[in-house]
Amino acid sequence: MKTISENASFRGTQGVYTHRSTACNCDMTFALFLPEEAQQGPVPLMWFLSGLTCTHENAMTKAGAQAWAAEHGIAVVFPDTSPRGEDVADDDAYDLGKGAGFYVNATQDPWAPHFQMWDYIADELPALLGENFALDMDRQAICGHSMGGHGALTLAMNLPGRFTSVSAFAPIAHPTSSDWGRKQLAAYLGSDETTWAKHDATLLMAERGFDGPILIDQGTDDQFLDLLKPEALAEAMAKARQNATLRMQPGYDHSYFFISTFMEDHIAFHADALYAR
């Protein structure tokens, strides 16, 4: 692992690091904010999974997470959204290939050699973080935006006991019935739609739900609202009697202005669950 940069931030440290990923078979970069409490011992960890076209840098610089994480003594990790490098397959469209890993393990060519983002987020990066930083890996929460909200919800429901809580900003909530989902799941996983179900938050909610609280914020002026399908997830959560809050925020769109407005709420929400464990 190499340190790319480390900067003082809200009495803590905002770092950027790169390492060779076995899962993705390429170099991967991630950002990690450590509050000052990490100088004294392990602190809880919140994951923030970003959306389409993003790298580790977008949320690190635009979401405003550091101030609120510092207030609650919580670390925040910002992984990249896909493998990178000259030998990594890509597509001319913004919503497939680099920047669009969809947090799945690809089984189809040309994606399979590198696009193993599920294993990277679920297994490889957590192990690396636990070995190298003052983090309490028994206390983890997860959050995400758009494609990253999809990833946060599906990881949380597929890994029971891993995360105390899950939240999302404008998640892709029902990808198996959306153009933001069907295209990518078919490309990465093939035409057998039974393999897609574990990557659909609405289907997972109907099947198993989540063993903790959920918070979702969705802007009413989101330009991608028809692709996100929050109403499908809301119906599934109601039927499952899930401990969940879905807030439709009037006037907000899909941007980081929306995310930064409500980031304080999301980190406080996770802090309550993390410190209750």
PDB file of C-alpha atoms in Angstrom:
ATOM      1  CA  MET A   1       0.000   0.000   0.000  1.00  0.00           C
ATOM      2  CA  LYS A   2       1.254   3.468  -0.919  1.00  0.00           C
ATOM      3  CA  THR A   3       0.277   6.778   0.626  1.00  0.00           C
ATOM      4  CA  ILE A   4      -0.681   9.258  -2.092  1.00  0.00           C
ATOM      5  CA  SER A   5      -1.538  12.122   0.246  1.00  0.00           C
ATOM      6  CA  GLU A   6      -2.482  12.884   3.841  1.00  0.00           C
ATOM      7  CA  ASN A   7      -4.002  16.193   4.897  1.00  0.00           C
ATOM      8  CA  ALA A   8      -5.128  17.522   8.263  1.00  0.00           C
ATOM      9  CA  SER A   9      -8.926  17.837   8.282  1.00  0.00           C
ATOM     10  CA  PHE A  10     -11.170  18.727  11.223  1.00  0.00           C
ATOM     11  CA  ARG A  11      -8.429  17.660  13.671  1.00  0.00           C
ATOM     12  CA  GLY A  12      -8.235  14.299  11.898  1.00  0.00           C
ATOM     13  CA  THR A  13      -6.530  13.083   8.723  1.00  0.00           C
ATOM     14  CA  GLN A  14      -7.879  12.776   5.208  1.00  0.00           C
ATOM     15  CA  GLY A  15      -5.718  10.276   3.359  1.00  0.00           C
ATOM     16  CA  VAL A  16      -5.597   8.827  -0.145  1.00  0.00           C
ATOM     17  CA  TYR A  17      -3.945   5.448  -0.684  1.00  0.00           C
ATOM     18  CA  THR A  18      -3.305   3.023  -3.527  1.00  0.00           C
ATOM     19  CA  HIS A  19      -2.641  -0.706  -3.476  1.00  0.00           C
ATOM     20  CA  ARG A  20      -2.517  -3.722  -5.740  1.00  0.00           C
ATOM     21  CA  SER A  21      -5.886  -5.457  -5.712  1.00  0.00           C
ATOM     22  CA  THR A  22      -5.978  -9.232  -6.040  1.00  0.00           C
ATOM     23  CA  ALA A  23      -9.737  -9.198  -6.585  1.00  0.00           C
ATOM     24  CA  CYS A  24      -9.680  -6.607  -9.386  1.00  0.00           C
ATOM     25  CA  ASN A  25      -6.259  -7.577 -10.746  1.00  0.00           C
ATOM     26  CA  CYS A  26      -5.115  -3.941 -10.945  1.00  0.00           C
ATOM     27  CA  ASP A  27      -4.075  -1.025  -8.773  1.00  0.00           C
ATOM     28  CA  MET A  28      -6.964   0.445  -6.780  1.00  0.00           C
ATOM     29  CA  THR A  29      -7.228   3.763  -4.966  1.00  0.00           C
ATOM     30  CA  PHE A  30      -9.315   4.654  -1.921  1.00  0.00           C
ATOM     31  CA  ALA A  31      -9.669   7.609   0.424  1.00  0.00           C
ATOM     32  CA  LEU A  32      -9.997   7.326   4.207  1.00  0.00           C
ATOM     33  CA  PHE A  33     -10.884   9.975   6.768  1.00  0.00           C
ATOM     34  CA  LEU A  34      -9.670   9.192  10.289  1.00  0.00           C
ATOM     35  CA  PRO A  35     -10.933  11.357  13.175  1.00  0.00           C
ATOM     36  CA  GLU A  36      -8.517  12.455  15.883  1.00  0.00           C
ATOM     37  CA  GLU A  37      -9.826   9.681  18.169  1.00  0.00           C
ATOM     38  CA  ALA A  38      -8.048   7.167  15.936  1.00  0.00           C
ATOM     39  CA  GLN A  39      -4.777   8.372  17.462  1.00  0.00           C
ATOM     40  CA  GLN A  40      -5.898   6.795  20.739  1.00  0.00           C
ATOM     41  CA  GLY A  41      -7.429   3.554  19.459  1.00  0.00           C
ATOM     42  CA  PRO A  42      -9.765   1.914  16.927  1.00  0.00           C
ATOM     43  CA  VAL A  43     -12.821   3.898  15.796  1.00  0.00           C
ATOM     44  CA  PRO A  44     -16.045   2.828  14.023  1.00  0.00           C
ATOM     45  CA  LEU A  45     -16.104   2.895  10.235  1.00  0.00           C
ATOM     46  CA  MET A  46     -18.681   4.175   7.757  1.00  0.00           C
ATOM     47  CA  TRP A  47     -18.425   3.220   4.086  1.00  0.00           C
ATOM     48  CA  PHE A  48     -19.493   5.672   1.397  1.00  0.00           C
ATOM     49  CA  LEU A  49     -20.033   4.080  -2.012  1.00  0.00           C
ATOM     50  CA  SER A  50     -20.169   6.553  -4.871  1.00  0.00           C
ATOM     51  CA  GLY A  51     -22.238   6.552  -8.047  1.00  0.00           C
ATOM     52  CA  LEU A  52     -21.735   6.361 -11.792  1.00  0.00           C
ATOM     53  CA  THR A  53     -18.655   8.119 -13.250  1.00  0.00           C
ATOM     54  CA  CYS A  54     -17.188   8.789  -9.791  1.00  0.00           C
ATOM     55  CA  THR A  55     -13.806   7.896  -8.327  1.00  0.00           C
ATOM     56  CA  HIS A  56     -12.759   7.927  -4.668  1.00  0.00           C
ATOM     57  CA  GLU A  57     -12.368  11.694  -4.976  1.00  0.00           C
ATOM     58  CA  ASN A  58     -15.915  12.921  -5.673  1.00  0.00           C
ATOM     59  CA  ALA A  59     -17.484  12.228  -2.309  1.00  0.00           C
ATOM     60  CA  MET A  60     -14.231  12.929  -0.482  1.00  0.00           C
ATOM     61  CA  THR A  61     -14.242  16.519  -1.744  1.00  0.00           C
ATOM     62  CA  LYS A  62     -17.966  17.266  -2.249  1.00  0.00           C
ATOM     63  CA  ALA A  63     -20.064  15.353   0.292  1.00  0.00           C
ATOM     64  CA  GLY A  64     -19.015  17.298   3.383  1.00  0.00           C
ATOM     65  CA  ALA A  65     -18.640  14.128   5.417  1.00  0.00           C
ATOM     66  CA  GLN A  66     -15.437  14.953   7.289  1.00  0.00           C
ATOM     67  CA  ALA A  67     -16.859  17.635   9.605  1.00  0.00           C
ATOM     68  CA  TRP A  68     -19.727  15.437  10.791  1.00  0.00           C
ATOM     69  CA  ALA A  69     -17.590  12.291  10.999  1.00  0.00           C
ATOM     70  CA  ALA A  70     -15.112  14.202  13.168  1.00  0.00           C
ATOM     71  CA  GLU A  71     -17.936  15.363  15.422  1.00  0.00           C
ATOM     72  CA  HIS A  72     -19.000  11.758  16.053  1.00  0.00           C
ATOM     73  CA  GLY A  73     -15.530  10.173  16.077  1.00  0.00           C
ATOM     74  CA  ILE A  74     -16.203   8.005  13.017  1.00  0.00           C
ATOM     75  CA  ALA A  75     -13.893   7.060  10.141  1.00  0.00           C
ATOM     76  CA  VAL A  76     -15.201   7.218   6.567  1.00  0.00           C
ATOM     77  CA  VAL A  77     -13.808   5.241   3.647  1.00  0.00           C
ATOM     78  CA  PHE A  78     -14.444   6.302   0.042  1.00  0.00           C
ATOM     79  CA  PRO A  79     -13.581   3.432  -2.349  1.00  0.00           C
ATOM     80  CA  ASP A  80     -13.324   3.780  -6.109  1.00  0.00           C
ATOM     81  CA  THR A  81     -16.313   2.659  -8.180  1.00  0.00           C
ATOM     82  CA  SER A  82     -14.490   0.325 -10.571  1.00  0.00           C
ATOM     83  CA  PRO A  83     -11.142  -1.129 -11.598  1.00  0.00           C
ATOM     84  CA  ARG A  84      -8.768   1.201 -13.453  1.00  0.00           C
ATOM     85  CA  GLY A  85      -5.835   0.874 -15.849  1.00  0.00           C
ATOM     86  CA  GLU A  86      -4.983   0.620 -19.526  1.00  0.00           C
ATOM     87  CA  ASP A  87      -5.675  -3.120 -19.640  1.00  0.00           C
ATOM     88  CA  VAL A  88      -9.095  -2.795 -17.962  1.00  0.00           C
ATOM     89  CA  ALA A  89     -12.083  -3.146 -20.295  1.00  0.00           C
ATOM     90  CA  ASP A  90     -14.202  -0.065 -20.890  1.00  0.00           C
ATOM     91  CA  ASP A  91     -17.182   1.132 -22.891  1.00  0.00           C
ATOM     92  CA  ASP A  92     -17.961   4.369 -24.711  1.00  0.00           C
ATOM     93  CA  ALA A  93     -21.085   4.819 -22.585  1.00  0.00           C
ATOM     94  CA  TYR A  94     -20.704   6.471 -19.172  1.00  0.00           C
ATOM     95  CA  ASP A  95     -22.859   3.838 -17.454  1.00  0.00           C
ATOM     96  CA  LEU A  96     -20.797   0.743 -18.266  1.00  0.00           C
ATOM     97  CA  GLY A  97     -17.145  -0.086 -17.664  1.00  0.00           C
ATOM     98  CA  LYS A  98     -14.770   2.239 -15.832  1.00  0.00           C
ATOM     99  CA  GLY A  99     -16.633   4.280 -13.250  1.00  0.00           C
ATOM    100  CA  ALA A 100     -19.596   1.921 -13.446  1.00  0.00           C
ATOM    101  CA  GLY A 101     -18.658  -1.271 -11.609  1.00  0.00           C
ATOM    102  CA  PHE A 102     -22.157  -1.640 -10.063  1.00  0.00           C
ATOM    103  CA  TYR A 103     -20.612  -3.480  -7.089  1.00  0.00           C
ATOM    104  CA  VAL A 104     -20.951  -6.938  -8.668  1.00  0.00           C
ATOM    105  CA  ASN A 105     -18.566  -9.752  -9.592  1.00  0.00           C
ATOM    106  CA  ALA A 106     -18.614  -9.899 -13.390  1.00  0.00           C
ATOM    107  CA  THR A 107     -18.785 -13.359 -14.937  1.00  0.00           C
ATOM    108  CA  GLN A 108     -18.860 -12.286 -18.599  1.00  0.00           C
ATOM    109  CA  ASP A 109     -16.085 -11.189 -20.944  1.00  0.00           C
ATOM    110  CA  PRO A 110     -14.512  -8.691 -21.328  1.00  0.00           C
ATOM    111  CA  TRP A 111     -15.408  -7.645 -17.781  1.00  0.00           C
ATOM    112  CA  ALA A 112     -14.654 -10.747 -15.726  1.00  0.00           C
ATOM    113  CA  PRO A 113     -10.833 -10.375 -15.485  1.00  0.00           C
ATOM    114  CA  HIS A 114     -11.075  -7.116 -13.512  1.00  0.00           C
ATOM    115  CA  PHE A 115     -14.636  -6.209 -12.541  1.00  0.00           C
ATOM    116  CA  GLN A 116     -14.856  -8.057  -9.223  1.00  0.00           C
ATOM    117  CA  MET A 117     -16.124  -5.131  -7.183  1.00  0.00           C
ATOM    118  CA  TRP A 118     -18.291  -7.222  -4.851  1.00  0.00           C
ATOM    119  CA  ASP A 119     -15.293  -9.190  -3.601  1.00  0.00           C
ATOM    120  CA  TYR A 120     -13.239  -6.008  -3.418  1.00  0.00           C
ATOM    121  CA  ILE A 121     -15.735  -4.144  -1.222  1.00  0.00           C
ATOM    122  CA  ALA A 122     -16.985  -7.130   0.786  1.00  0.00           C
ATOM    123  CA  ASP A 123     -13.664  -8.855   1.463  1.00  0.00           C
ATOM    124  CA  GLU A 124     -10.396  -7.420   0.165  1.00  0.00           C
ATOM    125  CA  LEU A 125     -10.631  -3.762   1.125  1.00  0.00           C
ATOM    126  CA  PRO A 126     -12.070  -4.436   4.620  1.00  0.00           C
ATOM    127  CA  ALA A 127      -9.156  -6.770   5.339  1.00  0.00           C
ATOM    128  CA  LEU A 128      -6.656  -4.171   4.146  1.00  0.00           C
ATOM    129  CA  LEU A 129      -8.267  -1.432   6.244  1.00  0.00           C
ATOM    130  CA  GLY A 130      -8.353  -3.572   9.362  1.00  0.00           C
ATOM    131  CA  GLU A 131      -4.681  -4.468   9.021  1.00  0.00           C
ATOM    132  CA  ASN A 132      -3.358  -0.969   8.392  1.00  0.00           C
ATOM    133  CA  PHE A 133      -5.512   1.542  10.271  1.00  0.00           C
ATOM    134  CA  ALA A 134      -6.956   2.089  13.747  1.00  0.00           C
ATOM    135  CA  LEU A 135     -10.446   0.875  12.851  1.00  0.00           C
ATOM    136  CA  ASP A 136     -12.963  -1.152  14.839  1.00  0.00           C
ATOM    137  CA  MET A 137     -14.076  -3.556  12.119  1.00  0.00           C
ATOM    138  CA  ASP A 138     -16.748  -4.998  14.424  1.00  0.00           C
ATOM    139  CA  ARG A 139     -18.575  -1.669  14.106  1.00  0.00           C
ATOM    140  CA  GLN A 140     -19.271  -0.809  10.467  1.00  0.00           C
ATOM    141  CA  ALA A 141     -22.056   1.108   8.743  1.00  0.00           C
ATOM    142  CA  ILE A 142     -22.602   1.698   5.029  1.00  0.00           C
ATOM    143  CA  CYS A 143     -23.977   4.510   2.901  1.00  0.00           C
ATOM    144  CA  GLY A 144     -24.029   5.273  -0.818  1.00  0.00           C
ATOM    145  CA  HIS A 145     -25.329   7.473  -3.608  1.00  0.00           C
ATOM    146  CA  SER A 146     -27.184   6.342  -6.738  1.00  0.00           C
ATOM    147  CA  MET A 147     -25.232   3.307  -8.034  1.00  0.00           C
ATOM    148  CA  GLY A 148     -23.462   3.391  -4.672  1.00  0.00           C
ATOM    149  CA  GLY A 149     -26.802   3.446  -2.856  1.00  0.00           C
ATOM    150  CA  HIS A 150     -27.665   0.295  -4.789  1.00  0.00           C
ATOM    151  CA  GLY A 151     -24.357  -1.195  -3.648  1.00  0.00           C
ATOM    152  CA  ALA A 152     -24.829  -0.154  -0.026  1.00  0.00           C
ATOM    153  CA  LEU A 153     -28.310  -1.649   0.209  1.00  0.00           C
ATOM    154  CA  THR A 154     -27.444  -4.916  -1.541  1.00  0.00           C
ATOM    155  CA  LEU A 155     -24.223  -5.444   0.431  1.00  0.00           C
ATOM    156  CA  ALA A 156     -26.028  -4.757   3.696  1.00  0.00           C
ATOM    157  CA  MET A 157     -28.809  -7.231   2.994  1.00  0.00           C
ATOM    158  CA  ASN A 158     -26.497  -9.917   1.603  1.00  0.00           C
ATOM    159  CA  LEU A 159     -24.042  -9.691   4.519  1.00  0.00           C
ATOM    160  CA  PRO A 160     -26.220  -9.990   7.637  1.00  0.00           C
ATOM    161  CA  GLY A 161     -24.473  -8.867  10.793  1.00  0.00           C
ATOM    162  CA  ARG A 162     -21.748  -6.948   8.937  1.00  0.00           C
ATOM    163  CA  PHE A 163     -23.294  -3.463   9.116  1.00  0.00           C
ATOM    164  CA  THR A 164     -25.153  -1.856  12.001  1.00  0.00           C
ATOM    165  CA  SER A 165     -27.113   0.404   9.652  1.00  0.00           C
ATOM    166  CA  VAL A 166     -27.482   1.326   5.987  1.00  0.00           C
ATOM    167  CA  SER A 167     -28.422   4.585   4.310  1.00  0.00           C
ATOM    168  CA  ALA A 168     -28.628   5.857   0.757  1.00  0.00           C
ATOM    169  CA  PHE A 169     -29.017   9.009  -1.272  1.00  0.00           C
ATOM    170  CA  ALA A 170     -31.178   8.476  -4.377  1.00  0.00           C
ATOM    171  CA  PRO A 171     -30.307   4.777  -4.727  1.00  0.00           C
ATOM    172  CA  ILE A 172     -30.930   2.718  -7.851  1.00  0.00           C
ATOM    173  CA  ALA A 173     -33.597   0.833  -5.953  1.00  0.00           C
ATOM    174  CA  HIS A 174     -34.953  -1.708  -8.462  1.00  0.00           C
ATOM    175  CA  PRO A 175     -32.266  -2.253 -11.130  1.00  0.00           C
ATOM    176  CA  THR A 176     -33.748  -5.435 -12.603  1.00  0.00           C
ATOM    177  CA  SER A 177     -36.635  -3.328 -13.909  1.00  0.00           C
ATOM    178  CA  SER A 178     -34.679  -0.199 -14.853  1.00  0.00           C
ATOM    179  CA  ASP A 179     -32.453   0.844 -17.733  1.00  0.00           C
ATOM    180  CA  TRP A 180     -29.963   1.681 -14.988  1.00  0.00           C
ATOM    181  CA  GLY A 181     -29.541  -1.948 -14.082  1.00  0.00           C
ATOM    182  CA  ARG A 182     -30.759  -4.273 -16.780  1.00  0.00           C
ATOM    183  CA  LYS A 183     -28.082  -3.100 -19.212  1.00  0.00           C
ATOM    184  CA  GLN A 184     -25.256  -3.436 -16.682  1.00  0.00           C
ATOM    185  CA  LEU A 185     -26.416  -6.645 -15.011  1.00  0.00           C
ATOM    186  CA  ALA A 186     -26.791  -8.314 -18.408  1.00  0.00           C
ATOM    187  CA  ALA A 187     -23.330  -7.163 -19.490  1.00  0.00           C
ATOM    188  CA  TYR A 188     -21.577  -8.170 -16.276  1.00  0.00           C
ATOM    189  CA  LEU A 189     -23.578 -11.244 -15.223  1.00  0.00           C
ATOM    190  CA  GLY A 190     -25.127 -12.596 -18.433  1.00  0.00           C
ATOM    191  CA  SER A 191     -28.694 -13.149 -19.574  1.00  0.00           C
ATOM    192  CA  ASP A 192     -29.766 -15.464 -16.727  1.00  0.00           C
ATOM    193  CA  GLU A 193     -31.827 -13.043 -14.663  1.00  0.00           C
ATOM    194  CA  THR A 194     -31.856 -15.362 -11.651  1.00  0.00           C
ATOM    195  CA  THR A 195     -28.252 -14.260 -11.066  1.00  0.00           C
ATOM    196  CA  TRP A 196     -29.351 -10.624 -10.895  1.00  0.00           C
ATOM    197  CA  ALA A 197     -31.687 -10.930  -7.892  1.00  0.00           C
ATOM    198  CA  LYS A 198     -28.997 -10.603  -5.197  1.00  0.00           C
ATOM    199  CA  HIS A 199     -28.149  -7.208  -6.674  1.00  0.00           C
ATOM    200  CA  ASP A 200     -31.647  -5.715  -6.514  1.00  0.00           C
ATOM    201  CA  ALA A 201     -32.550  -3.948  -3.255  1.00  0.00           C
ATOM    202  CA  THR A 202     -36.292  -4.207  -3.852  1.00  0.00           C
ATOM    203  CA  LEU A 203     -36.156  -7.961  -4.452  1.00  0.00           C
ATOM    204  CA  LEU A 204     -33.841  -8.474  -1.476  1.00  0.00           C
ATOM    205  CA  MET A 205     -36.145  -6.455   0.761  1.00  0.00           C
ATOM    206  CA  ALA A 206     -39.063  -8.682  -0.212  1.00  0.00           C
ATOM    207  CA  GLU A 207     -36.987 -11.812   0.366  1.00  0.00           C
ATOM    208  CA  ARG A 208     -35.025 -11.062   3.534  1.00  0.00           C
ATOM    209  CA  GLY A 209     -34.917  -7.401   4.577  1.00  0.00           C
ATOM    210  CA  PHE A 210     -32.179  -5.899   6.725  1.00  0.00           C
ATOM    211  CA  ASP A 211     -31.432  -6.614  10.380  1.00  0.00           C
ATOM    212  CA  GLY A 212     -31.065  -2.956  11.341  1.00  0.00           C
ATOM    213  CA  PRO A 213     -32.327   0.554  10.546  1.00  0.00           C
ATOM    214  CA  ILE A 214     -32.414   2.071   7.046  1.00  0.00           C
ATOM    215  CA  LEU A 215     -32.467   5.745   6.045  1.00  0.00           C
ATOM    216  CA  ILE A 216     -33.069   6.835   2.440  1.00  0.00           C
ATOM    217  CA  ASP A 217     -33.244  10.374   1.080  1.00  0.00           C
ATOM    218  CA  GLN A 218     -34.596  11.018  -2.410  1.00  0.00           C
ATOM    219  CA  GLY A 219     -34.958  14.395  -4.113  1.00  0.00           C
ATOM    220  CA  THR A 220     -38.305  15.118  -5.751  1.00  0.00           C
ATOM    221  CA  ASP A 221     -36.588  17.029  -8.579  1.00  0.00           C
ATOM    222  CA  ASP A 222     -34.097  14.263  -9.302  1.00  0.00           C
ATOM    223  CA  GLN A 223     -33.621  14.175 -13.060  1.00  0.00           C
ATOM    224  CA  PHE A 224     -33.171  10.381 -12.913  1.00  0.00           C
ATOM    225  CA  LEU A 225     -36.179   9.604 -10.708  1.00  0.00           C
ATOM    226  CA  ASP A 226     -37.829   7.264 -13.224  1.00  0.00           C
ATOM    227  CA  LEU A 227     -34.649   5.181 -13.402  1.00  0.00           C
ATOM    228  CA  LEU A 228     -34.203   4.981  -9.624  1.00  0.00           C
ATOM    229  CA  LYS A 229     -37.683   3.618  -8.762  1.00  0.00           C
ATOM    230  CA  PRO A 230     -37.860   4.516  -5.052  1.00  0.00           C
ATOM    231  CA  GLU A 231     -41.573   3.704  -5.003  1.00  0.00           C
ATOM    232  CA  ALA A 232     -40.811   0.011  -5.610  1.00  0.00           C
ATOM    233  CA  LEU A 233     -38.448  -0.144  -2.646  1.00  0.00           C
ATOM    234  CA  ALA A 234     -40.875   1.832  -0.471  1.00  0.00           C
ATOM    235  CA  GLU A 235     -43.628  -0.690  -1.206  1.00  0.00           C
ATOM    236  CA  ALA A 236     -41.302  -3.617  -0.433  1.00  0.00           C
ATOM    237  CA  MET A 237     -40.184  -2.034   2.845  1.00  0.00           C
ATOM    238  CA  ALA A 238     -43.783  -1.422   3.892  1.00  0.00           C
ATOM    239  CA  LYS A 239     -44.774  -5.019   3.138  1.00  0.00           C
ATOM    240  CA  ALA A 240     -41.732  -6.313   5.044  1.00  0.00           C
ATOM    241  CA  ARG A 241     -42.441  -3.940   7.962  1.00  0.00           C
ATOM    242  CA  GLN A 242     -38.798  -2.948   7.739  1.00  0.00           C
ATOM    243  CA  ASN A 243     -37.343  -0.488  10.253  1.00  0.00           C
ATOM    244  CA  ALA A 244     -36.822   2.193   7.600  1.00  0.00           C
ATOM    245  CA  THR A 245     -37.338   5.848   6.772  1.00  0.00           C
ATOM    246  CA  LEU A 246     -37.627   7.065   3.166  1.00  0.00           C
ATOM    247  CA  ARG A 247     -37.771  10.841   2.883  1.00  0.00           C
ATOM    248  CA  MET A 248     -38.812  12.610  -0.327  1.00  0.00           C
ATOM    249  CA  GLN A 249     -36.947  15.910  -0.187  1.00  0.00           C
ATOM    250  CA  PRO A 250     -38.792  18.677  -2.085  1.00  0.00           C
ATOM    251  CA  GLY A 251     -36.790  20.493  -4.749  1.00  0.00           C
ATOM    252  CA  TYR A 252     -33.579  18.479  -4.524  1.00  0.00           C
ATOM    253  CA  ASP A 253     -31.903  16.854  -7.529  1.00  0.00           C
ATOM    254  CA  HIS A 254     -29.291  14.087  -7.949  1.00  0.00           C
ATOM    255  CA  SER A 255     -26.208  16.205  -7.258  1.00  0.00           C
ATOM    256  CA  TYR A 256     -23.701  16.513  -4.444  1.00  0.00           C
ATOM    257  CA  PHE A 257     -25.511  19.677  -3.345  1.00  0.00           C
ATOM    258  CA  PHE A 258     -28.304  17.305  -2.324  1.00  0.00           C
ATOM    259  CA  ILE A 259     -25.905  14.879  -0.653  1.00  0.00           C
ATOM    260  CA  SER A 260     -24.011  17.526   1.308  1.00  0.00           C
ATOM    261  CA  THR A 261     -27.289  19.031   2.546  1.00  0.00           C
ATOM    262  CA  PHE A 262     -28.320  15.827   4.314  1.00  0.00           C
ATOM    263  CA  MET A 263     -24.939  14.262   5.100  1.00  0.00           C
ATOM    264  CA  GLU A 264     -25.132  15.448   8.707  1.00  0.00           C
ATOM    265  CA  ASP A 265     -28.363  13.481   9.168  1.00  0.00           C
ATOM    266  CA  HIS A 266     -26.890  10.319   7.675  1.00  0.00           C
ATOM    267  CA  ILE A 267     -23.729  10.339   9.770  1.00  0.00           C
ATOM    268  CA  ALA A 268     -25.715  11.040  12.957  1.00  0.00           C
ATOM    269  CA  PHE A 269     -28.047   8.173  12.004  1.00  0.00           C
ATOM    270  CA  HIS A 270     -25.104   5.793  11.629  1.00  0.00           C
ATOM    271  CA  ALA A 271     -23.397   7.074  14.766  1.00  0.00           C
ATOM    272  CA  ASP A 272     -26.453   6.146  16.838  1.00  0.00           C
ATOM    273  CA  ALA A 273     -26.341   2.581  15.514  1.00  0.00           C
ATOM    274  CA  LEU A 274     -22.555   2.224  15.658  1.00  0.00           C
ATOM    275  CA  TYR A 275     -22.260   3.333  19.250  1.00  0.00           C
ATOM    276  CA  ALA A 276     -25.230   1.188  20.291  1.00  0.00           C
ATOM    277  CA  ARG A 277     -23.347  -1.966  19.217  1.00  0.00           C
TER     278      ARG A 277
END
